[in-house]
Amino acid sequence: AAKGKGRTPLVLERTKGSEILFGMAPCGLALAGERRALHRLLVKEQRGGSGRPLRAELALRAAARGLPVLHVPGRLLDALCRGRPHQGVCLEAAPLPFRSLRDAEEPRLGGEESGRRQLLWLVLEHIQDPMNLGALLRSAYFLGVDRVVATESNSCPLTPIVSKASAGAMEVFDVYSTDDLQGFLKAKREEGWEVVGTASRPEEVEGVPVISCSEFQWDRPIIVVIG
């Protein structure tokens, strides 16, 4: 008899243009939000283990939204994620694009909401490694950054790897893009924003004033550029 005869092949008919989110946090936060089209939830067939209640909860939430839930062998999830840590759950979904700054609502610098504190935006230039991008989004979300803007032409897209590295923050945190970074920064300076970069050592920067973080006076809206 042929080896493996009768064994169900590890094949999943994907929706055209879909991608596979993986991990509890990305899948759970994508299910909680309504920022992308969702196709189906894939849950590892349970044979014991500490992850069972969390996977069952995700399955119930997906079913409540009318989303198909498939219980599949763990090796299928391994194949879909190319061996990445999926924690027994994957979510087939439409890609999540950057939001355009042209469609972004402008902050009211003198309004009640922003009057409590100064606004902080993070601009990411030329961040191409998905793990780095995910880590930056995770930190920005945790630290209360108001908006993240990435350069459109030379930045990593918002992939499932980025979502996993961000601990799912990408699923609930709008990330905008611009195709004219210099024009964007110039416009913000004219509006009264402070635009700053970072340096590990002052001697690495030429022709630009360098101020210690402990001496910096945050007295107006600020944009921090990293890249």
Coordinates of C-alpha atoms in Angstrom, one line a residue, residues 3-221:
K3 CA 2.5 5.4 2.3
G4 CA -0.1 7.7 3.7
K5 CA -2.9 6.3 1.6
G6 CA -6.3 7.6 2.7
R7 CA -4.8 10.5 4.6
T8 CA -6.6 13.8 4.1
P9 CA -4.3 16.1 2.1
L10 CA -3.3 19.3 3.8
V11 CA -5.0 21.6 1.3
L12 CA -7.2 24.6 2.0
E13 CA -9.0 26.4 -0.8
R14 CA -8.3 30.0 -0.1
T15 CA -10.4 32.9 -0.9
K16 CA -8.7 34.9 -3.7
G17 CA -6.6 37.7 -2.3
S18 CA -6.9 36.5 1.3
E19 CA -4.1 36.2 3.8
I20 CA -3.7 34.1 7.0
L21 CA -3.5 35.8 10.4
F22 CA -2.0 33.6 13.1
G23 CA -1.9 33.7 16.9
M24 CA -4.4 34.4 19.6
A25 CA -3.9 38.2 19.9
P26 CA -4.1 39.0 16.1
C27 CA -7.0 36.7 15.5
G28 CA -8.9 37.8 18.6
L29 CA -8.5 41.5 17.9
A30 CA -9.3 41.1 14.2
L31 CA -12.5 39.4 15.3
A32 CA -13.3 42.1 17.8
G33 CA -12.9 44.9 15.2
E34 CA -14.5 45.5 11.9
R35 CA -11.5 46.8 10.0
R36 CA -11.1 44.0 7.5
A37 CA -13.3 41.4 5.8
L38 CA -13.1 38.0 7.5
H39 CA -13.6 34.7 5.7
R40 CA -13.2 31.9 8.3
L41 CA -11.5 30.8 11.5
L42 CA -9.3 27.8 11.6
V43 CA -8.9 26.1 15.0
K44 CA -6.6 23.3 15.9
E45 CA -8.3 20.0 16.7
Q46 CA -8.1 19.7 20.4
R47 CA -6.4 16.9 22.2
G48 CA -5.8 18.6 25.5
G49 CA -3.6 21.5 26.4
S50 CA -3.8 24.9 28.1
G51 CA -4.9 26.8 25.0
R52 CA -8.3 25.0 24.7
P53 CA -10.5 27.6 26.6
L54 CA -9.1 30.5 24.6
R55 CA -9.5 28.7 21.3
A56 CA -13.1 27.7 22.2
E57 CA -13.9 31.3 23.0
L58 CA -12.6 32.5 19.7
A59 CA -14.6 29.9 17.9
L60 CA -17.8 31.1 19.7
R61 CA -17.1 34.7 18.9
A62 CA -16.5 33.8 15.2
A63 CA -19.7 31.8 15.1
A64 CA -21.6 34.6 16.6
R65 CA -20.5 36.8 13.7
G66 CA -21.7 34.2 11.3
L67 CA -18.1 33.3 10.4
P68 CA -17.4 29.6 9.4
V69 CA -15.2 27.8 12.0
L70 CA -13.1 24.9 10.8
H71 CA -11.4 22.4 13.2
V72 CA -8.3 21.2 11.4
P73 CA -5.1 19.3 12.2
G74 CA -2.3 21.3 13.7
R75 CA -0.1 20.4 10.7
L76 CA -2.4 22.3 8.4
L77 CA -2.0 25.4 10.5
D78 CA 1.8 24.8 10.5
A79 CA 1.7 24.7 6.7
L80 CA -0.4 27.8 6.4
C81 CA 1.9 29.8 8.7
R82 CA 5.1 28.2 7.4
G83 CA 6.0 27.0 10.8
R84 CA 5.4 30.3 12.6
P85 CA 3.8 30.2 16.1
H86 CA 0.1 30.2 15.5
Q87 CA -1.0 29.0 19.0
G88 CA -3.6 26.7 17.5
V89 CA -5.6 29.4 15.7
C90 CA -5.6 31.1 12.3
L91 CA -7.9 33.5 10.6
E92 CA -8.4 33.8 6.9
A93 CA -9.0 37.5 6.1
A94 CA -8.7 40.2 3.5
P95 CA -5.4 42.2 3.7
L96 CA -5.4 45.3 5.9
P97 CA -4.0 48.3 3.9
F98 CA -2.6 51.5 5.1
R99 CA -5.0 54.4 5.6
S100 CA -4.5 57.4 3.4
L101 CA -3.6 60.7 5.2
R102 CA -5.9 62.4 2.6
D103 CA -8.8 60.7 4.3
A104 CA -7.6 61.3 7.9
E105 CA -9.5 63.6 10.2
E106 CA -7.3 66.5 11.2
P107 CA -6.8 66.8 15.0
R108 CA -8.2 69.9 16.7
L109 CA -5.2 71.3 18.4
G110 CA -7.2 73.6 20.6
G111 CA -10.1 71.3 21.2
E112 CA -11.3 69.8 24.5
E113 CA -9.8 66.4 23.8
S114 CA -6.3 67.5 22.8
G115 CA -6.3 70.3 25.3
R116 CA -5.5 67.8 28.1
R117 CA -2.1 67.0 26.7
Q118 CA 0.1 67.5 23.6
L119 CA -0.4 65.3 20.6
L120 CA 2.3 62.8 19.7
W121 CA 2.6 61.3 16.2
L122 CA 5.1 58.7 15.1
V123 CA 6.5 58.7 11.5
L124 CA 8.2 55.6 10.3
E125 CA 10.5 56.0 7.3
H126 CA 11.9 53.1 5.4
I127 CA 11.0 50.4 8.0
Q128 CA 11.1 47.3 5.9
D129 CA 11.5 44.5 8.4
P130 CA 8.1 43.2 9.5
M131 CA 9.3 42.3 13.0
N132 CA 10.7 45.8 13.5
L133 CA 7.5 47.4 12.2
G134 CA 5.3 45.2 14.5
A135 CA 7.5 46.0 17.5
L136 CA 7.2 49.7 16.8
L137 CA 3.4 49.5 16.4
R138 CA 3.1 47.5 19.7
S139 CA 5.2 50.1 21.6
A140 CA 3.4 53.0 20.0
Y141 CA 0.0 51.6 21.0
F142 CA 1.1 50.8 24.5
L143 CA 2.7 54.3 25.0
G144 CA -0.4 56.1 23.7
V145 CA 0.9 57.5 20.4
D146 CA -2.0 59.3 18.7
R147 CA -1.2 58.5 15.1
V148 CA 1.4 56.4 13.2
V149 CA 2.3 57.4 9.6
A150 CA 4.5 55.3 7.4
T151 CA 6.2 56.2 4.1
E152 CA 4.2 54.5 1.4
S153 CA 6.8 53.5 -1.2
N154 CA 9.6 52.1 1.0
S155 CA 7.9 50.6 4.0
C156 CA 6.9 47.0 4.8
P157 CA 3.1 46.4 4.2
L158 CA 0.8 45.5 7.1
T159 CA 1.3 41.7 6.8
P160 CA 0.2 38.9 9.2
I161 CA 3.8 38.8 10.5
V162 CA 3.6 42.5 11.4
S163 CA 0.3 41.8 13.2
K164 CA 1.8 39.0 15.2
A165 CA 4.9 41.0 16.1
S166 CA 2.6 43.9 17.2
A167 CA 0.8 41.5 19.6
G168 CA -2.3 42.3 17.5
A169 CA -2.1 46.1 18.0
M170 CA -2.1 46.5 14.2
E171 CA -5.7 45.2 14.2
V172 CA -7.0 48.0 16.4
F173 CA -4.5 50.8 15.6
D174 CA -4.9 52.8 12.4
V175 CA -1.7 53.1 10.4
Y176 CA -1.6 55.9 7.8
S177 CA 0.7 56.3 4.9
T178 CA 2.1 59.2 2.9
D179 CA 3.8 59.4 -0.5
D180 CA 5.2 62.8 0.2
L181 CA 7.0 62.7 3.5
Q182 CA 8.9 65.9 3.2
G183 CA 5.8 67.8 2.1
F184 CA 3.8 66.3 5.0
L185 CA 6.5 67.3 7.6
K186 CA 6.8 70.8 6.1
A187 CA 3.1 71.3 6.3
K188 CA 3.1 70.2 10.0
R189 CA 5.9 72.5 10.9
E190 CA 3.9 75.4 9.4
E191 CA 1.0 74.4 11.5
G192 CA 3.2 74.7 14.6
W193 CA 4.2 71.1 15.2
E194 CA 7.7 70.2 16.5
V195 CA 9.4 67.6 14.2
V196 CA 12.2 65.6 15.8
G197 CA 14.4 62.6 15.1
T198 CA 16.5 60.4 17.3
A199 CA 20.2 59.6 17.6
S200 CA 22.1 57.2 19.8
R201 CA 25.1 59.5 20.0
P202 CA 25.3 63.3 19.4
E203 CA 28.5 63.0 17.4
E204 CA 26.6 60.9 14.7
V205 CA 24.6 64.0 13.7
E206 CA 26.0 66.9 11.7
G207 CA 24.5 70.3 11.3
V208 CA 21.4 69.6 13.4
P209 CA 20.9 70.6 17.0
V210 CA 20.9 67.6 19.4
I211 CA 19.1 67.9 22.7
S212 CA 19.1 65.3 25.6
C213 CA 15.7 63.7 26.2
S214 CA 15.9 64.9 29.8
E215 CA 16.3 68.5 28.6
F216 CA 13.7 68.5 25.9
Q217 CA 10.7 70.8 26.5
W218 CA 7.5 69.2 25.2
D219 CA 5.3 72.3 24.8
R220 CA 3.5 71.7 21.5
P221 CA 2.3 68.9 19.3

